[in-house]
Amino acid sequence: MKCNPWRWVWGLLPIAALGYAVAQYEHTRIEADLTQRAETQLRAKGLSWARLKFDGRDGLLTGRAIDEVAPQTALRETLAVRGIRVVENRTELIERADAYTWSAEHDTRRVVLRGLVPNDNTRASIVGVARQTFPGLTVVDEMRLARGVPSQDTWLTGIDFGLKQLRDLKAGEVRLDGLGLSLSGEAASQSQYTSVKTALASGLPSNIRLTDDRVTPPVIKPYTWGARAANKQISLSGYVPNARLRTDIQNTVRDVFRREAGGRL
C-alpha cells in the first residue's frame, strides 16, 4: 500500500491544536494561581499598593510604594511565594510633599476631603471617621497619596479633633498644615459656638497647635437685647456679638447702677 504523507499531516493537526490549547490553558491557570497567591501574601503584609503581572512563572512587580523600604519588602514577599521563578521590580515611590496639607469642608449636603494622605489604609480610616461624624451627608474623597506626613499618630488625632469641631458648624472648613490647625465657619447654634471656642482654647490634642480661629457665632434674627431692673437687681438678656463686648456691657451696667444698688451690684 502506498503511503500518503498528507494523511499524516491532516491527522497530526488536531493533535497539535489540542496540545496547544492544553498548554495555553495550563499557562493561564498557572498565571492566575500565582497572581492570586502572591497578591494575598502582599495584602497580608500591608502591601496592597503593589501590582503583579505574570508571564508563566516570571512576574512583573509595579505600583507606587509609600516609603523607601516598601519596594524591597514587596519584592521579598513576592519571591517567597512557592512557584514563582523570577520577579522584575518596576515599583516607584509616591511623591514627597514639602508642605503636608489636609482639609475638610462641609455644607448642608456633603463633606469634601482634600489634601494629602500617607497610604490607602489611612485614607480609608479618615473617610470612615468622616462618615461617622457626619451621618446622612455625602463624603467626597479628593485626597491623594504623598510621603512626608509629620508624626502620623498626632496628625490623625488632629484630623479627628478637627472633624468633631467642624460638625458643630453650619458650614465651614478645617485645615491642617503640618500639625497646625485652622478652623473657619459659622456655628450652628450659640451652644455649639461656645463648645467649639472652648475646645479650641483649652482642648487641643497634644502637639497640635491652633494657627487660625475664624469661627463666628450663628446669625440671629431678630437680634434683640434688653435690660430689666427689679428688686435692686439688673437682668440682661438677648445677644452680643462677642465675649469682650459682653464683659464691657456688664461693666458699664455695674458702673451706672452701682450707686442705686447701694454697692451690691
Short mmCIF file of C-alpha atoms in Angstrom, two decimals:
data_model
loop_
_atom_site.label_atom_id
_atom_site.label_comp_id
_atom_site.label_asym_id
_atom_site.label_seq_id
_atom_site.Cartn_x
_atom_site.Cartn_y
_atom_site.Cartn_z
CA MET A 1 0.00 0.00 0.00
CA LYS A 2 1.30 3.38 -1.00
CA CYS A 3 1.80 5.83 1.95
CA ASN A 4 0.31 9.29 1.57
CA PRO A 5 2.20 11.75 3.87
CA TRP A 6 -0.60 14.33 3.64
CA ARG A 7 -2.88 11.98 5.52
CA TRP A 8 -0.37 12.01 8.38
CA VAL A 9 -0.29 15.81 8.32
CA TRP A 10 -4.05 16.09 8.49
CA GLY A 11 -4.11 13.59 11.34
CA LEU A 12 -1.45 15.44 13.33
CA LEU A 13 -3.08 18.85 13.03
CA PRO A 14 -5.93 18.16 15.51
CA ILE A 15 -3.45 16.66 17.94
CA ALA A 16 -1.21 19.72 17.66
CA ALA A 17 -4.16 22.08 18.12
CA LEU A 18 -5.33 20.15 21.16
CA GLY A 19 -1.81 20.21 22.62
CA TYR A 20 -1.55 23.97 22.05
CA ALA A 21 -4.94 24.58 23.71
CA VAL A 22 -3.96 22.47 26.72
CA ALA A 23 -0.64 24.32 27.03
CA GLN A 24 -2.35 27.72 26.83
CA TYR A 25 -4.92 26.68 29.42
CA GLU A 26 -2.20 25.46 31.77
CA HIS A 27 -0.21 28.62 31.15
CA THR A 28 -3.20 30.81 32.06
CA ARG A 29 -4.05 28.66 35.08
CA ILE A 30 -0.51 28.95 36.46
CA GLU A 31 -0.50 32.74 35.99
CA ALA A 32 -3.88 33.15 37.71
CA ASP A 33 -2.84 30.93 40.62
CA LEU A 34 0.47 32.75 41.15
CA THR A 35 -1.23 36.15 40.94
CA GLN A 36 -3.89 35.18 43.45
CA ARG A 37 -1.45 33.70 45.98
CA ALA A 38 1.11 36.49 45.63
CA GLU A 39 -1.47 39.29 46.00
CA THR A 40 -2.93 37.55 49.06
CA GLN A 41 0.57 37.45 50.55
CA LEU A 42 1.14 41.14 49.80
CA ARG A 43 -2.21 42.20 51.29
CA ALA A 44 -1.48 40.23 54.45
CA LYS A 45 1.76 42.18 54.84
CA GLY A 46 0.09 45.57 54.28
CA LEU A 47 1.46 45.92 50.74
CA SER A 48 -1.81 46.19 48.84
CA TRP A 49 -0.41 49.05 46.76
CA ALA A 50 1.74 46.53 44.82
CA ARG A 51 0.52 45.12 41.50
CA LEU A 52 1.64 41.87 39.83
CA LYS A 53 1.52 40.54 36.29
CA PHE A 54 2.84 37.12 35.27
CA ASP A 55 4.16 35.61 32.08
CA GLY A 56 4.23 31.96 33.02
CA ARG A 57 6.20 31.82 36.27
CA ASP A 58 8.02 35.13 35.66
CA GLY A 59 6.50 38.12 37.45
CA LEU A 60 6.46 41.89 36.93
CA LEU A 61 6.01 43.96 40.13
CA THR A 62 4.64 47.51 39.75
CA GLY A 63 2.86 50.12 41.86
CA ARG A 64 3.69 53.23 43.90
CA ALA A 65 5.28 52.44 47.27
CA ILE A 66 4.59 54.54 50.36
CA ASP A 67 8.20 54.59 51.61
CA GLU A 68 11.74 53.68 50.59
CA VAL A 69 11.70 50.27 52.29
CA ALA A 70 8.40 49.05 50.82
CA PRO A 71 9.62 48.12 47.26
CA GLN A 72 12.24 45.67 48.53
CA THR A 73 9.79 44.29 51.09
CA ALA A 74 7.21 43.70 48.35
CA LEU A 75 9.82 42.00 46.16
CA ARG A 76 10.95 39.75 49.01
CA GLU A 77 7.40 38.74 49.92
CA THR A 78 6.56 38.01 46.26
CA LEU A 79 9.60 35.80 45.75
CA ALA A 80 8.67 33.88 48.89
CA VAL A 81 5.53 32.56 47.15
CA ARG A 82 6.04 28.97 46.01
CA GLY A 83 6.17 28.50 42.24
CA ILE A 84 7.43 31.95 41.25
CA ARG A 85 10.72 31.81 39.31
CA VAL A 86 11.86 35.44 38.92
CA VAL A 87 10.32 38.88 39.55
CA GLU A 88 11.27 42.15 37.86
CA ASN A 89 10.81 45.09 40.24
CA ARG A 90 9.49 48.22 38.50
CA THR A 91 7.86 49.85 41.53
CA GLU A 92 8.08 53.59 42.13
CA LEU A 93 7.77 55.84 45.18
CA ILE A 94 4.83 58.17 45.73
CA GLU A 95 5.80 61.85 45.74
CA ARG A 96 7.20 63.52 48.86
CA ALA A 97 5.43 66.73 49.90
CA ASP A 98 7.42 69.55 51.47
CA ALA A 99 4.21 71.07 52.89
CA TYR A 100 1.87 68.37 54.18
CA THR A 101 -1.63 69.83 53.99
CA TRP A 102 -5.09 68.33 54.57
CA SER A 103 -8.56 69.84 54.75
CA ALA A 104 -12.25 69.05 55.12
CA GLU A 105 -15.07 71.35 54.06
CA HIS A 106 -18.77 70.80 54.66
CA ASP A 107 -22.15 72.33 53.97
CA THR A 108 -25.67 71.01 54.42
CA ARG A 109 -25.25 68.30 51.78
CA ARG A 110 -21.72 66.94 51.74
CA VAL A 111 -18.24 66.78 53.24
CA VAL A 112 -15.28 67.15 50.88
CA LEU A 113 -11.91 65.73 51.98
CA ARG A 114 -8.87 67.21 50.25
CA GLY A 115 -5.12 67.24 50.65
CA LEU A 116 -2.58 64.52 51.35
CA VAL A 117 -2.64 61.09 52.99
CA PRO A 118 0.32 58.72 53.51
CA ASN A 119 -1.35 55.48 52.38
CA ASP A 120 -4.65 53.88 51.40
CA ASN A 121 -5.30 52.41 54.85
CA THR A 122 -5.10 55.88 56.39
CA ARG A 123 -7.33 57.22 53.62
CA ALA A 124 -9.98 54.60 54.42
CA SER A 125 -9.71 55.40 58.14
CA ILE A 126 -10.25 59.15 57.56
CA VAL A 127 -13.19 58.53 55.23
CA GLY A 128 -14.72 56.23 57.86
CA VAL A 129 -14.34 58.84 60.61
CA ALA A 130 -15.90 61.49 58.35
CA ARG A 131 -18.91 59.27 57.59
CA GLN A 132 -19.36 58.51 61.27
CA THR A 133 -19.03 62.18 62.25
CA PHE A 134 -21.41 63.42 59.53
CA PRO A 135 -24.13 60.75 59.20
CA GLY A 136 -26.52 61.50 56.37
CA LEU A 137 -24.05 63.65 54.41
CA THR A 138 -22.19 62.54 51.29
CA VAL A 139 -18.45 62.15 51.90
CA VAL A 140 -16.38 63.08 48.83
CA ASP A 141 -12.78 61.81 48.83
CA GLU A 142 -10.42 64.03 46.85
CA MET A 143 -7.31 63.14 48.87
CA ARG A 144 -4.11 61.99 47.17
CA LEU A 145 -1.11 59.98 48.30
CA ALA A 146 2.13 61.64 49.33
CA ARG A 147 5.05 60.94 51.64
CA GLY A 148 6.18 63.29 54.38
CA VAL A 149 3.36 63.11 56.94
CA PRO A 150 4.51 64.61 60.27
CA SER A 151 4.14 62.27 63.26
CA GLN A 152 1.24 60.25 61.81
CA ASP A 153 -0.49 59.39 65.10
CA THR A 154 -0.52 63.04 66.20
CA TRP A 155 -1.64 64.11 62.73
CA LEU A 156 -4.57 61.66 62.77
CA THR A 157 -5.57 62.85 66.24
CA GLY A 158 -5.65 66.39 64.87
CA ILE A 159 -7.88 65.30 61.99
CA ASP A 160 -10.29 63.54 64.34
CA PHE A 161 -10.45 66.62 66.60
CA GLY A 162 -10.91 68.95 63.64
CA LEU A 163 -13.78 66.93 62.15
CA LYS A 164 -15.60 66.93 65.50
CA GLN A 165 -15.36 70.74 65.70
CA LEU A 166 -16.41 71.08 62.06
CA ARG A 167 -19.55 69.08 62.88
CA ASP A 168 -20.75 71.92 65.15
CA LEU A 169 -20.58 74.46 62.33
CA LYS A 170 -23.47 75.15 59.99
CA ALA A 171 -20.87 75.24 57.21
CA GLY A 172 -17.13 75.61 57.39
CA GLU A 173 -13.64 74.26 56.81
CA VAL A 174 -10.95 72.65 58.96
CA ARG A 175 -7.37 72.57 57.73
CA LEU A 176 -4.12 71.01 58.88
CA ASP A 177 -0.83 72.48 57.68
CA GLY A 178 1.60 70.00 59.15
CA LEU A 179 0.42 69.93 62.77
CA GLY A 180 -1.07 73.44 62.67
CA LEU A 181 -4.88 73.50 62.77
CA SER A 182 -7.18 76.23 61.48
CA LEU A 183 -10.97 76.34 61.60
CA SER A 184 -13.46 78.68 59.98
CA GLY A 185 -17.22 78.88 59.58
CA GLU A 186 -20.48 79.81 61.27
CA ALA A 187 -21.56 77.86 64.34
CA ALA A 188 -24.87 76.04 64.10
CA SER A 189 -26.11 77.38 67.46
CA GLN A 190 -24.96 79.51 70.35
CA SER A 191 -24.22 76.46 72.50
CA GLN A 192 -22.20 74.87 69.69
CA TYR A 193 -20.31 78.14 69.22
CA THR A 194 -19.37 78.09 72.90
CA SER A 195 -18.39 74.42 72.68
CA VAL A 196 -16.10 74.95 69.68
CA LYS A 197 -14.48 78.05 71.17
CA THR A 198 -13.81 76.21 74.43
CA ALA A 199 -12.30 73.23 72.60
CA LEU A 200 -10.02 75.48 70.54
CA ALA A 201 -8.94 77.43 73.62
CA SER A 202 -8.26 74.56 76.01
CA GLY A 203 -8.96 71.20 74.36
CA LEU A 204 -6.46 70.90 71.52
CA PRO A 205 -4.77 67.48 71.26
CA SER A 206 -1.17 67.28 72.42
CA ASN A 207 1.31 68.69 69.88
CA ILE A 208 -1.47 70.19 67.73
CA ARG A 209 -1.29 73.97 67.62
CA LEU A 210 -4.02 76.44 66.65
CA THR A 211 -2.94 78.63 63.74
CA ASP A 212 -6.21 80.38 62.88
CA ASP A 213 -9.65 80.62 64.51
CA ARG A 214 -12.30 82.17 62.30
CA VAL A 215 -15.36 80.57 63.87
CA THR A 216 -18.26 83.03 64.09
CA PRO A 217 -21.42 82.82 66.21
CA PRO A 218 -24.71 81.98 64.50
CA VAL A 219 -26.63 84.75 62.77
CA ILE A 220 -29.59 85.67 64.99
CA LYS A 221 -32.84 87.14 63.63
CA PRO A 222 -34.26 89.22 65.20
CA TYR A 223 -31.19 90.47 67.04
CA THR A 224 -32.55 91.60 70.40
CA TRP A 225 -31.05 92.91 73.61
CA GLY A 226 -32.64 94.13 76.82
CA ALA A 227 -32.09 95.07 80.45
CA ARG A 228 -34.58 94.83 83.32
CA ALA A 229 -34.24 96.27 86.83
CA ALA A 230 -36.18 94.67 89.68
CA ASN A 231 -35.57 94.16 93.40
CA LYS A 232 -32.28 96.05 93.22
CA GLN A 233 -31.00 93.68 90.51
CA ILE A 234 -30.32 94.18 86.83
CA SER A 235 -31.12 91.32 84.43
CA LEU A 236 -29.53 91.44 80.99
CA SER A 237 -30.95 89.37 78.12
CA GLY A 238 -30.53 88.98 74.38
CA TYR A 239 -27.43 88.70 72.28
CA VAL A 240 -23.96 90.22 71.98
CA PRO A 241 -21.51 89.73 69.08
CA ASN A 242 -18.57 88.53 71.20
CA ALA A 243 -17.38 87.78 74.71
CA ARG A 244 -15.37 91.01 75.08
CA LEU A 245 -18.39 93.19 74.35
CA ARG A 246 -20.43 91.14 76.82
CA THR A 247 -17.86 92.00 79.52
CA ASP A 248 -17.86 95.68 78.51
CA ILE A 249 -21.65 95.86 78.75
CA GLN A 250 -21.66 94.15 82.14
CA ASN A 251 -19.04 96.56 83.46
CA THR A 252 -20.96 99.57 82.10
CA VAL A 253 -24.20 98.40 83.69
CA ARG A 254 -22.43 97.90 87.02
CA ASP A 255 -20.95 101.41 86.88
CA VAL A 256 -24.28 103.04 86.01
CA PHE A 257 -26.38 101.25 88.60
CA ARG A 258 -23.83 100.70 91.38
CA ARG A 259 -24.90 103.75 93.32
CA GLU A 260 -28.63 102.98 93.00
CA ALA A 261 -27.99 99.40 94.08
CA GLY A 262 -26.11 100.50 97.20
CA GLY A 263 -22.83 98.97 96.02
CA ARG A 264 -24.20 95.43 95.83
CA LEU A 265 -24.41 95.26 92.03
#
